[in-house]
């Protein structure tokens, strides 16, 4: 290489050094003077040195002159080592603050340069700013770390969700607590590695918890045995869970301070337990049990174990509540069924949807003459071609088919103590007193009907026999009485025609006639009652003059009772002596005679009795008739009963003859005429009976 070539090379070299993005400096290996430095190195020095040493002033000076003493001290040993051993020194990435809080990162190295004779003559320092790399790397690292932690969180979340989702799904699919608790335990075991998992169900009545399922990593049967039943307020943590809503968490049961703080009896540390979580299972306001887990590792309050457990809690609580309610409903149904089965009455339930018999007890089966098996599930209206009888409330009627009552109940009617007929397969009939009602679903729609039967066949036949007896007896009694009356009348006629009979005999004769007439009336009443009971009383109505009929009754009653003055008051009649109405004259006379004879019977002699007839303008379709006396009156408490069969008020003299049938018959007869009767009375002052009678024939 010639001289010119060398000069050129040196020029290139110094150009390269000037532009290299690294600081390069050459030091004397003996005294560590800075011999030369490139521009980049100069800039580093200028940025960090006193103004005094800036702009190349350091060249020719030993570095410990211009470096701060503390730094210079570290450099000195490095320089010495490289200068004496020739081993290069490499300083890896390190932080360097050239302005407060703004770090820059550097690497530098120091190499020994030997002279031709092999001695170390120079030291070459090479410093590179790696801040950009470092910052980029730091960012990458931070991003990575963040990703990593969020991945871990996501993973924990995913695992928690897997557990919760599986448990939730199983709850949705099948609210069977056995199934759900097994799935819960299996999931917790797979995902959060517990040492143990237990589920207890609460028994609020016995005040204890019963173990439903347990998992133990080492299958320690002794421990399982010890937690089979846990009484409330016992010595363990579990015992107190019914008082708290929050999860009970122990992060590390081996920690001495934790052990000291646990007031309850605590076998956890002895069992080698670290983490422990006990979740009380609440469903609304009801404590249903607990879910407990323990771990061989420490746990954290916000750790995945706690979160996984907390996620399962609502589902298991719901499942436990459902299981409990289900058992309660089943038990309740069972109790009800047993009660119905044992009832002495027949009970039958029909479903509205398919109109089949859903329930019948043995009594019903017996009444229907069918077996229970044959009855259950069969349509309720088979075996009977009976057209249901028209049913109108409030009217006396024949017994109707039970099927008809069910039909009415399915339409929403409630009926009690209705006479109904059950037709047995052999054609015989059973008479029942039945009550029937619709069964409604929660939203109010009718989804069935229930009927209760009480067999009254025997009662009915006794009643029938009684009626028959009464009817026969009345007929048989009537004949001799008619004969007696006839003979008495003959005698009376002969007296009138001049036959001699002393006073006593004449009085006796009058008595015989009166008493026989009274007896005839009583017998007639009894016969009428039997007719009404058997729906055998029919009216023989026609148009008559009501004024005339009433006048006749008053007249004949006045003849019998001369001790009362009976007056006839007519009001608002268009013609004073005529009011035409449609009625059975014989029966109207019976009505009026009854009312009048009562007034006579129950009021003092010489008192006034008023019979009234009014044709009110505003109500031209009716006649209002009344019988008013000034007698003993009727006690208010008895007013409601006096139209009942055989009812006699308490305030009267029992020696006054009567069966308590008169007013019952009056009411039935008035009703048959399409009218109605009511009474107003004040004890000690008198009574007024009002009869409302329709004037015209009822249009059917
Ligand atoms: P009885 O045969 O007893 O008269 P009723 O059926 O005719 O039977 O009457 C029932 C009861 O009503 C009577 O026993 C009596 O207590 C009461 N009663 C009926 N009419 C009157 C009246 N005008 N004044 C007071 N009490 C009456």
XYZ file of C-alpha atoms and ligand atoms in Angstrom:
727
model
C 0.000 0.000 0.000
C 1.600 3.272 -1.051
C 1.459 6.403 0.889
C -1.374 7.989 -1.122
C -3.461 4.904 -0.801
C -2.920 4.971 2.974
C -4.013 8.598 3.204
C -7.203 7.802 1.279
C -7.981 4.863 3.449
C -7.528 6.987 6.522
C -9.868 9.571 5.090
C -12.537 6.932 4.414
C -12.035 5.499 7.860
C -12.487 8.827 9.571
C -15.574 9.564 7.421
C -17.044 6.212 8.397
C -16.250 6.821 12.059
C -17.920 10.197 11.901
C -21.129 8.756 10.530
C -21.293 5.508 12.474
C -24.385 5.565 14.814
C -22.225 4.415 17.709
C -19.736 6.193 19.919
C -16.160 5.165 19.282
C -13.231 6.403 21.308
C -9.567 5.529 21.445
C -7.673 5.681 24.720
C -4.076 5.379 25.555
C -3.593 1.990 27.203
C -0.956 3.366 29.594
C -2.495 6.493 31.048
C -6.071 6.209 29.741
C -6.019 9.545 27.970
C -8.667 10.040 25.366
C -6.796 10.166 22.157
C -9.601 10.445 19.708
C -13.357 10.133 19.648
C -15.816 10.179 16.802
C -18.585 12.786 16.569
C -21.199 10.465 18.107
C -18.978 9.877 21.138
C -18.307 13.580 21.384
C -22.064 14.185 21.441
C -22.436 11.710 24.273
C -19.717 13.453 26.215
C -21.158 16.890 25.516
C -24.553 15.771 26.664
C -23.260 14.478 29.941
C -20.219 16.571 30.832
C -19.770 19.984 32.346
C -19.694 22.790 29.779
C -16.078 23.087 30.653
C -15.335 19.700 29.083
C -17.597 20.058 26.102
C -16.719 20.534 22.416
C -13.762 18.237 22.299
C -12.041 19.576 25.411
C -11.733 16.065 26.765
C -9.348 14.946 24.034
C -5.897 14.486 25.441
C -7.167 14.189 28.987
C -7.417 11.131 31.129
C -11.024 9.996 31.517
C -10.978 10.261 35.298
C -10.352 13.930 34.837
C -13.608 14.564 33.059
C -15.853 11.758 34.311
C -17.659 12.144 37.653
C -15.582 10.461 40.379
C -18.092 7.683 41.128
C -18.312 6.603 37.479
C -14.633 7.083 36.875
C -13.853 4.747 39.704
C -15.819 1.889 38.100
C -14.297 2.576 34.703
C -10.781 2.599 36.026
C -10.782 -1.024 37.080
C -12.328 -2.079 33.763
C -9.726 -0.084 31.796
C -6.926 -1.496 33.883
C -8.117 -5.038 33.444
C -8.416 -4.752 29.676
C -5.097 -2.876 29.452
C -3.237 -5.485 31.453
C -4.924 -8.723 30.310
C -5.975 -7.759 26.804
C -9.321 -9.442 27.462
C -12.161 -7.444 25.944
C -14.815 -6.125 28.226
C -18.469 -6.224 27.292
C -21.115 -4.342 29.186
C -24.540 -5.557 28.337
C -27.661 -3.503 28.174
C -27.920 -1.014 31.001
C -29.959 1.992 31.831
C -28.535 5.414 31.764
C -30.361 8.541 32.817
C -29.151 11.496 30.811
C -32.169 13.513 31.902
C -34.066 12.837 35.070
C -36.699 10.109 34.512
C -35.918 9.731 30.838
C -33.900 6.566 30.658
C -31.747 5.565 27.762
C -30.252 2.137 27.339
C -26.697 1.464 26.302
C -24.242 -1.296 25.582
C -20.560 -0.703 25.391
C -17.344 -2.655 25.117
C -13.677 -2.033 25.518
C -11.083 -3.824 23.440
C -7.308 -3.783 23.640
C -5.381 -2.804 20.513
C -1.850 -4.085 20.353
C 1.141 -2.322 18.780
C 3.357 -4.096 16.324
C 5.562 -5.296 19.114
C 2.573 -7.048 20.712
C 2.176 -4.634 23.571
C -1.185 -3.248 24.340
C -0.966 0.351 23.133
C -4.611 1.500 22.838
C -7.988 0.798 24.228
C -10.965 1.089 21.875
C -14.302 1.920 23.444
C -17.437 1.298 21.516
C -20.771 2.508 22.964
C -24.176 1.938 21.358
C -27.511 3.460 22.279
C -30.015 0.584 22.302
C -32.892 2.543 23.859
C -35.191 2.039 20.867
C -34.582 -1.687 20.838
C -35.019 -1.945 24.544
C -38.196 0.133 24.593
C -39.576 -1.855 21.682
C -38.669 -5.055 23.417
C -40.097 -3.834 26.713
C -43.322 -2.966 24.962
C -43.395 -6.366 23.343
C -42.722 -7.957 26.693
C -45.417 -5.905 28.415
C -47.870 -6.753 25.656
C -46.945 -10.353 25.955
C -47.302 -10.271 29.735
C -50.637 -8.520 29.436
C -51.810 -11.012 26.900
C -50.540 -13.787 29.032
C -52.365 -12.591 32.117
C -55.548 -11.879 30.210
C -55.203 -15.302 28.687
C -54.864 -16.760 32.114
C -57.890 -14.767 33.289
C -59.773 -15.848 30.223
C -58.774 -19.402 30.848
C -59.920 -19.144 34.473
C -63.099 -17.516 33.293
C -63.608 -20.146 30.682
C -63.165 -22.882 33.237
C -65.521 -21.147 35.629
C -68.053 -20.675 32.861
C -67.733 -24.302 31.825
C -68.578 -25.330 35.369
C -71.384 -22.834 35.739
C -72.755 -23.554 32.287
C -72.735 -27.302 32.802
C -74.428 -26.916 36.159
C -76.912 -24.414 34.753
C -77.685 -26.671 31.805
C -78.277 -29.617 34.036
C -80.557 -27.468 36.191
C -82.535 -26.482 33.141
C -82.677 -29.953 31.711
C -83.566 -31.778 34.829
C -84.244 -30.188 38.158
C -83.217 -33.387 39.828
C -80.981 -32.583 42.742
C -79.197 -35.972 42.689
C -78.213 -35.436 39.120
C -77.297 -31.775 39.552
C -75.175 -32.237 42.617
C -73.236 -35.064 40.963
C -72.590 -32.897 37.901
C -71.572 -29.957 40.076
C -69.137 -32.041 42.052
C -67.694 -33.674 38.955
C -67.152 -30.288 37.325
C -65.590 -28.702 40.355
C -63.299 -31.705 40.741
C -62.177 -31.526 37.122
C -61.637 -27.791 36.952
C -60.500 -26.429 40.289
C -58.812 -29.458 41.821
C -60.418 -29.457 45.225
C -59.450 -31.747 48.030
C -63.105 -32.208 48.936
C -66.585 -31.089 47.825
C -69.724 -31.600 49.925
C -73.330 -30.652 49.382
C -75.630 -30.551 52.395
C -79.392 -30.010 52.345
C -81.049 -28.067 55.143
C -83.734 -29.615 57.290
C -85.336 -26.557 58.904
C -87.683 -28.628 61.050
C -84.972 -30.799 62.596
C -82.542 -27.840 62.514
C -79.776 -29.772 60.888
C -78.121 -30.368 57.562
C -77.959 -33.721 55.849
C -75.128 -34.730 53.541
C -76.414 -35.127 50.005
C -73.150 -35.854 48.189
C -69.487 -35.821 49.059
C -66.290 -36.089 47.114
C -62.993 -36.613 48.929
C -59.740 -36.953 47.095
C -58.550 -39.686 49.427
C -62.025 -41.153 49.943
C -61.758 -40.770 53.710
C -64.909 -42.541 54.850
C -64.368 -41.452 58.418
C -64.586 -37.789 57.415
C -67.651 -38.527 55.268
C -69.229 -40.244 58.254
C -68.507 -37.278 60.503
C -70.387 -34.874 58.217
C -73.420 -37.044 57.489
C -75.603 -34.819 59.639
C -74.543 -31.428 60.875
C -76.768 -29.834 63.527
C -77.424 -26.098 63.336
C -75.394 -24.213 65.927
C -72.967 -27.148 66.226
C -69.231 -26.552 66.740
C -68.151 -26.466 63.074
C -68.078 -23.662 60.524
C -70.768 -25.505 58.527
C -73.151 -25.427 61.483
C -73.404 -21.647 61.366
C -73.925 -21.176 57.678
C -77.718 -20.918 57.999
C -77.129 -17.496 59.575
C -75.108 -16.023 56.738
C -75.623 -15.000 53.165
C -72.004 -14.560 52.025
C -69.444 -17.158 51.103
C -67.188 -18.158 53.976
C -63.620 -18.165 52.647
C -60.320 -19.220 54.239
C -57.368 -18.502 52.007
C -54.930 -20.621 53.973
C -56.070 -22.649 56.945
C -52.455 -23.489 57.810
C -51.748 -19.845 58.576
C -51.379 -19.422 62.337
C -53.255 -16.109 62.464
C -56.173 -17.653 60.571
C -56.246 -20.552 63.016
C -56.309 -18.195 65.951
C -59.118 -16.142 64.459
C -61.371 -19.123 63.878
C -63.604 -19.301 66.881
C -65.415 -22.389 65.599
C -63.977 -25.827 65.994
C -61.648 -26.212 63.067
C -60.275 -29.566 61.960
C -59.043 -28.034 58.697
C -55.415 -27.529 59.586
C -55.154 -31.061 60.952
C -56.543 -32.392 57.692
C -53.888 -30.510 55.744
C -56.411 -28.151 54.214
C -55.190 -24.815 52.859
C -58.007 -23.135 50.945
C -61.587 -23.560 52.203
C -64.862 -22.163 50.847
C -68.297 -22.743 52.267
C -71.232 -21.324 50.300
C -74.622 -21.031 52.008
C -77.320 -21.964 49.490
C -80.242 -19.548 49.695
C -83.307 -19.601 47.518
C -85.072 -16.288 48.076
C -85.509 -16.213 51.843
C -85.070 -19.884 52.419
C -81.832 -21.528 53.481
C -81.585 -24.707 51.424
C -78.159 -26.046 52.389
C -74.439 -25.579 51.755
C -71.815 -26.254 49.127
C -68.377 -26.719 50.690
C -64.972 -27.170 49.062
C -61.471 -27.474 50.481
C -58.103 -27.392 48.749
C -54.557 -28.554 49.307
C -53.414 -25.233 47.891
C -53.935 -21.664 49.034
C -56.754 -19.776 47.425
C -57.568 -16.107 46.990
C -60.749 -14.205 47.756
C -61.080 -13.228 44.118
C -59.507 -16.399 42.810
C -61.010 -18.736 40.260
C -62.018 -21.270 42.934
C -64.232 -18.712 44.696
C -65.647 -17.492 41.417
C -66.398 -20.999 40.191
C -68.202 -21.848 43.399
C -70.115 -18.554 43.489
C -71.259 -19.232 39.928
C -72.694 -22.632 40.886
C -74.502 -21.386 43.993
C -77.710 -19.957 42.441
C -78.243 -23.057 40.352
C -77.772 -25.555 43.137
C -79.916 -23.410 45.447
C -82.690 -23.423 42.844
C -82.340 -27.162 42.353
C -82.465 -27.820 46.105
C -85.502 -25.560 46.480
C -87.171 -27.273 43.563
C -86.436 -30.706 44.990
C -87.825 -29.650 48.370
C -90.974 -28.112 46.872
C -91.468 -31.132 44.690
C -91.260 -33.450 47.680
C -93.623 -31.192 49.609
C -96.153 -31.167 46.761
C -95.888 -34.931 46.320
C -96.356 -35.447 50.059
C -99.239 -33.008 50.138
C -100.883 -34.761 47.193
C -100.307 -38.101 48.800
C -101.854 -36.877 52.054
C -104.818 -35.480 50.143
C -105.220 -38.698 48.200
C -105.172 -40.759 51.385
C -107.769 -38.423 52.921
C -109.994 -38.671 49.852
C -109.518 -42.426 49.678
C -110.693 -42.777 53.235
C -113.638 -40.418 53.022
C -117.030 -42.057 53.706
C -118.406 -39.969 50.812
C -117.771 -40.721 47.180
C -115.357 -38.338 45.452
C -114.805 -38.082 41.730
C -112.608 -35.705 39.734
C -112.948 -35.119 36.028
C -110.436 -33.396 33.727
C -111.869 -30.703 31.481
C -109.381 -31.355 28.678
C -110.328 -34.934 27.759
C -113.448 -35.254 29.954
C -112.128 -38.409 31.575
C -112.270 -39.477 35.207
C -108.945 -38.594 36.803
C -109.706 -39.655 40.325
C -112.380 -41.661 42.086
C -112.317 -43.223 45.496
C -113.543 -46.665 46.432
C -116.896 -45.304 47.675
C -117.550 -43.759 44.248
C -116.649 -47.005 42.504
C -119.100 -48.788 44.767
C -121.862 -46.221 44.112
C -121.279 -46.504 40.369
C -121.242 -50.278 40.486
C -117.929 -50.352 38.655
C -114.360 -51.227 39.582
C -111.889 -48.437 40.235
C -109.689 -49.648 37.360
C -112.611 -49.543 35.030
C -113.604 -46.075 36.232
C -110.247 -44.285 36.136
C -109.355 -42.857 32.767
C -112.778 -43.529 31.259
C -114.925 -40.698 29.854
C -117.306 -39.524 32.567
C -120.400 -39.426 30.401
C -120.342 -42.980 29.081
C -122.776 -45.562 30.419
C -125.475 -42.989 30.501
C -127.574 -41.913 27.617
C -129.589 -39.719 29.942
C -130.334 -36.431 28.399
C -129.550 -34.015 31.191
C -132.675 -32.592 32.718
C -133.131 -28.849 32.471
C -131.767 -27.372 35.628
C -133.094 -24.139 36.988
C -132.002 -23.001 40.373
C -134.471 -22.271 43.113
C -137.179 -24.538 41.816
C -138.180 -27.799 43.334
C -137.217 -30.523 40.945
C -136.552 -34.185 40.527
C -133.084 -35.563 41.068
C -130.862 -35.026 38.092
C -128.092 -37.209 36.688
C -124.681 -36.666 38.296
C -123.243 -36.316 34.788
C -125.371 -33.238 34.349
C -124.010 -31.732 37.560
C -120.468 -32.297 36.299
C -121.377 -30.617 33.016
C -122.633 -27.584 34.941
C -119.525 -27.492 37.140
C -117.334 -27.595 34.042
C -119.224 -24.463 32.961
C -118.343 -22.804 36.282
C -121.384 -23.515 38.481
C -121.034 -24.509 42.101
C -123.823 -26.689 43.485
C -124.278 -27.999 46.952
C -126.554 -30.690 48.315
C -128.286 -31.363 45.018
C -130.159 -34.596 44.711
C -128.585 -36.616 41.949
C -129.007 -40.035 40.468
C -126.276 -42.499 39.671
C -127.379 -45.131 37.242
C -125.628 -48.416 37.819
C -124.737 -50.758 34.938
C -127.598 -53.114 35.921
C -130.080 -50.259 35.499
C -130.738 -49.657 39.200
C -130.479 -46.121 40.519
C -128.630 -44.770 43.525
C -129.869 -41.452 44.897
C -127.187 -39.158 46.222
C -126.911 -35.767 47.751
C -124.123 -34.234 45.664
C -121.973 -31.172 45.813
C -120.114 -30.239 42.694
C -117.633 -27.496 41.880
C -115.259 -26.494 39.105
C -111.526 -26.948 39.655
C -109.492 -24.042 38.452
C -105.897 -23.849 37.292
C -103.595 -21.137 38.633
C -104.624 -18.645 35.948
C -108.312 -19.190 36.717
C -109.327 -21.321 33.751
C -111.473 -24.332 34.596
C -109.423 -27.460 34.135
C -111.700 -29.945 35.829
C -114.626 -30.568 38.118
C -115.057 -32.384 41.381
C -118.169 -34.013 42.744
C -118.828 -35.428 46.188
C -121.581 -38.013 46.594
C -123.454 -38.907 49.731
C -125.615 -41.952 49.307
C -129.137 -41.117 50.492
C -130.922 -44.034 48.844
C -131.898 -45.517 52.205
C -132.907 -42.134 53.529
C -134.955 -41.598 50.420
C -136.711 -44.899 50.691
C -137.511 -44.226 54.369
C -138.903 -40.845 53.352
C -140.831 -42.508 50.587
C -142.290 -45.009 53.044
C -143.168 -42.181 55.426
C -144.929 -40.282 52.649
C -146.760 -43.386 51.561
C -147.787 -44.058 55.141
C -148.994 -40.482 55.576
C -150.932 -40.620 52.352
C -152.585 -43.946 53.227
C -153.229 -42.891 56.833
C -154.733 -39.585 55.728
C -157.032 -41.318 53.292
C -158.042 -43.894 55.855
C -158.648 -41.177 58.471
C -160.661 -39.049 56.127
C -163.346 -41.664 55.531
C -164.458 -42.126 59.181
C -164.244 -38.366 59.821
C -166.379 -37.602 56.785
C -168.873 -40.128 58.152
C -168.792 -38.530 61.648
C -169.269 -35.072 60.140
C -172.141 -36.359 58.051
C -173.891 -37.829 61.072
C -173.306 -34.659 63.104
C -174.799 -32.574 60.288
C -177.862 -34.880 60.147
C -178.366 -34.385 63.868
C -177.956 -30.608 63.557
C -180.480 -30.512 60.710
C -182.973 -32.463 62.827
C -182.499 -29.980 65.680
C -183.165 -27.170 63.220
C -186.290 -29.010 62.074
C -187.548 -29.047 65.702
C -186.164 -32.277 67.135
C -185.590 -31.881 70.823
C -182.023 -32.019 72.193
C -180.923 -30.511 75.467
C -178.357 -27.672 75.532
C -175.464 -29.865 76.613
C -176.068 -32.287 73.756
C -176.371 -29.406 71.289
C -173.013 -27.984 72.478
C -171.494 -31.449 72.252
C -172.777 -31.746 68.711
C -171.255 -28.366 67.750
C -167.932 -29.456 69.231
C -168.021 -32.719 67.316
C -168.557 -30.762 64.095
C -165.825 -28.168 64.810
C -163.245 -30.709 65.900
C -164.020 -32.968 62.965
C -163.568 -30.006 60.609
C -160.280 -29.153 62.290
C -159.162 -32.775 61.929
C -160.149 -32.725 58.257
C -158.044 -29.590 57.748
C -155.053 -31.181 59.415
C -155.408 -34.298 57.309
C -155.722 -32.155 54.179
C -152.553 -30.268 55.137
C -150.662 -33.519 55.594
C -151.897 -34.794 52.271
C -150.918 -31.563 50.556
C -147.435 -31.736 52.030
C -147.023 -35.266 50.681
C -148.250 -34.087 47.306
C -145.772 -31.205 47.268
C -142.901 -33.493 48.243
C -143.765 -35.829 45.411
C -144.335 -32.959 43.001
C -147.881 -34.219 42.751
C -149.668 -30.977 43.569
C -151.090 -29.387 40.475
C -153.085 -26.231 40.112
C -156.415 -26.110 38.456
C -156.380 -22.432 37.503
C -158.904 -20.314 35.691
C -159.959 -16.641 35.604
C -161.957 -15.649 38.685
C -163.042 -12.496 40.430
C -160.568 -12.056 43.255
C -162.857 -9.633 45.160
C -165.534 -12.288 45.257
C -163.233 -15.115 46.332
C -161.782 -13.010 49.152
C -165.245 -11.862 50.269
C -166.386 -15.502 50.464
C -163.374 -16.528 52.555
C -163.925 -13.590 54.918
C -167.556 -14.433 55.220
C -167.053 -18.078 56.043
C -164.231 -17.248 58.524
C -166.465 -14.604 60.164
C -169.127 -17.232 60.709
C -166.642 -19.575 62.425
C -165.048 -16.872 64.505
C -167.563 -14.411 65.750
C -165.081 -13.176 68.319
C -163.023 -11.144 65.827
C -164.116 -8.446 63.498
C -162.757 -9.051 60.016
C -162.868 -6.133 57.636
C -162.179 -6.112 53.909
C -160.210 -3.116 52.603
C -160.048 -2.560 48.859
C -157.567 -0.065 47.418
C -157.055 1.330 43.930
C -159.502 -1.049 42.270
C -160.815 0.299 38.969
C -164.161 -1.339 39.661
C -164.997 -1.628 43.352
C -166.121 -5.251 43.254
C -164.151 -6.773 40.446
C -160.545 -7.754 40.008
C -160.088 -10.608 37.609
C -157.128 -12.895 38.160
C -155.952 -16.291 37.034
C -155.760 -18.753 39.921
C -156.889 -22.074 41.365
C -159.842 -20.913 43.419
C -159.813 -23.857 45.811
C -156.125 -23.263 46.529
C -156.518 -19.493 46.911
C -159.308 -20.104 49.414
C -156.892 -22.480 51.197
C -154.206 -19.777 51.249
C -156.543 -17.102 52.579
C -158.260 -19.417 55.083
C -154.898 -20.398 56.476
C -153.727 -16.811 56.883
C -157.037 -15.730 58.349
C -157.345 -18.664 60.743
C -153.770 -17.975 61.941
C -154.678 -14.335 62.568
C -157.706 -15.493 64.487
C -155.682 -18.110 66.399
C -152.864 -15.782 67.339
C -154.686 -12.578 68.242
C -156.887 -11.701 71.185
C -160.630 -11.899 71.021
C -162.487 -8.830 69.797
C -159.380 -7.556 68.051
C -159.600 -6.325 64.479
C -158.355 -8.301 61.470
C -157.919 -6.539 58.169
C -157.943 -8.276 54.791
C -156.674 -5.955 52.088
C -156.674 -6.036 48.300
C -154.852 -3.490 46.201
C -154.302 -3.116 42.489
C -151.314 -0.795 42.382
C -151.201 1.558 39.407
C -147.521 1.198 38.871
C -147.756 -2.589 38.925
C -150.899 -3.429 36.982
C -149.853 -7.062 36.465
C -150.205 -8.013 40.129
C -152.649 -7.910 42.989
C -151.422 -7.237 46.486
C -153.330 -9.061 49.207
C -152.661 -8.756 52.900
C -153.955 -10.085 56.179
C -153.230 -7.830 59.131
C -153.901 -8.638 62.768
C -153.257 -7.086 66.165
C -152.112 -10.344 67.700
C -149.081 -11.686 69.536
C -146.753 -11.076 66.609
C -143.663 -13.130 65.774
C -140.250 -12.726 67.478
C -137.741 -11.204 64.984
C -135.372 -14.184 65.252
C -138.136 -16.553 64.179
C -139.456 -14.566 61.250
C -137.074 -16.256 58.845
C -138.281 -19.727 59.825
C -142.021 -19.548 60.018
C -142.515 -20.722 56.407
C -140.516 -23.884 57.135
C -142.184 -27.257 57.577
C -143.316 -28.035 61.144
C -141.991 -24.711 62.449
C -143.948 -23.069 65.256
C -142.735 -19.911 66.983
C -141.823 -19.987 70.646
C -143.932 -17.081 71.821
C -147.308 -18.724 71.524
C -149.499 -20.780 73.730
C -148.764 -24.425 72.892
C -152.335 -25.353 73.611
C -153.304 -23.697 70.329
C -153.596 -26.615 67.957
C -151.519 -26.787 64.796
C -148.840 -28.825 63.030
C -146.690 -25.976 61.794
C -147.563 -26.926 58.216
C -150.038 -24.170 57.303
C -147.582 -21.420 56.336
C -145.330 -23.911 54.574
C -148.261 -24.911 52.392
C -149.306 -21.295 51.887
C -145.858 -20.413 50.638
C -145.671 -23.412 48.306
C -149.131 -22.640 46.902
C -148.356 -18.949 46.386
C -145.100 -19.921 44.645
C -146.966 -22.379 42.433
C -149.162 -19.455 41.385
C -146.041 -17.528 40.397
C -146.409 -15.146 43.324
C -144.583 -14.651 46.593
C -145.314 -14.064 50.250
C -143.643 -12.106 53.002
C -144.412 -11.106 56.558
C -143.943 -8.013 58.690
C -144.457 -8.444 62.386
C -143.824 -6.835 65.729
C -144.035 -8.951 68.809
C -147.035 -8.010 70.936
C -148.440 -5.687 68.283
C -149.430 -7.827 65.372
C -148.431 -9.304 62.041
C -149.149 -8.556 58.420
C -148.755 -11.216 55.739
C -148.446 -9.841 52.196
C -149.192 -11.998 49.173
C -148.283 -10.830 45.694
C -150.384 -12.621 43.101
C -149.922 -12.293 39.323
C -153.188 -11.448 37.666
C -152.569 -13.086 34.359
C -151.860 -16.599 33.219
C -148.131 -17.166 32.977
C -146.997 -17.294 29.347
C -145.012 -20.563 29.189
P -149.581 -23.629 62.893
O -150.295 -24.842 62.576
O -148.685 -23.731 64.083
O -150.412 -22.383 62.919
P -148.416 -22.364 60.627
O -147.447 -22.920 59.644
O -149.693 -21.876 60.104
O -148.583 -23.467 61.722
O -147.676 -21.221 61.389
C -146.386 -21.400 61.831
C -146.109 -20.568 63.072
O -146.066 -19.197 62.724
C -147.178 -20.639 64.104
O -146.978 -21.734 64.937
C -147.004 -19.316 64.842
O -145.989 -19.436 65.780
C -146.563 -18.380 63.759
N -147.669 -17.592 63.197
C -148.351 -17.811 62.053
N -149.254 -16.842 61.840
C -149.148 -15.984 62.874
C -149.831 -14.782 63.216
N -150.795 -14.246 62.463
N -149.451 -14.144 64.357
C -148.449 -14.655 65.130
N -147.779 -15.816 64.851
C -148.147 -16.449 63.727
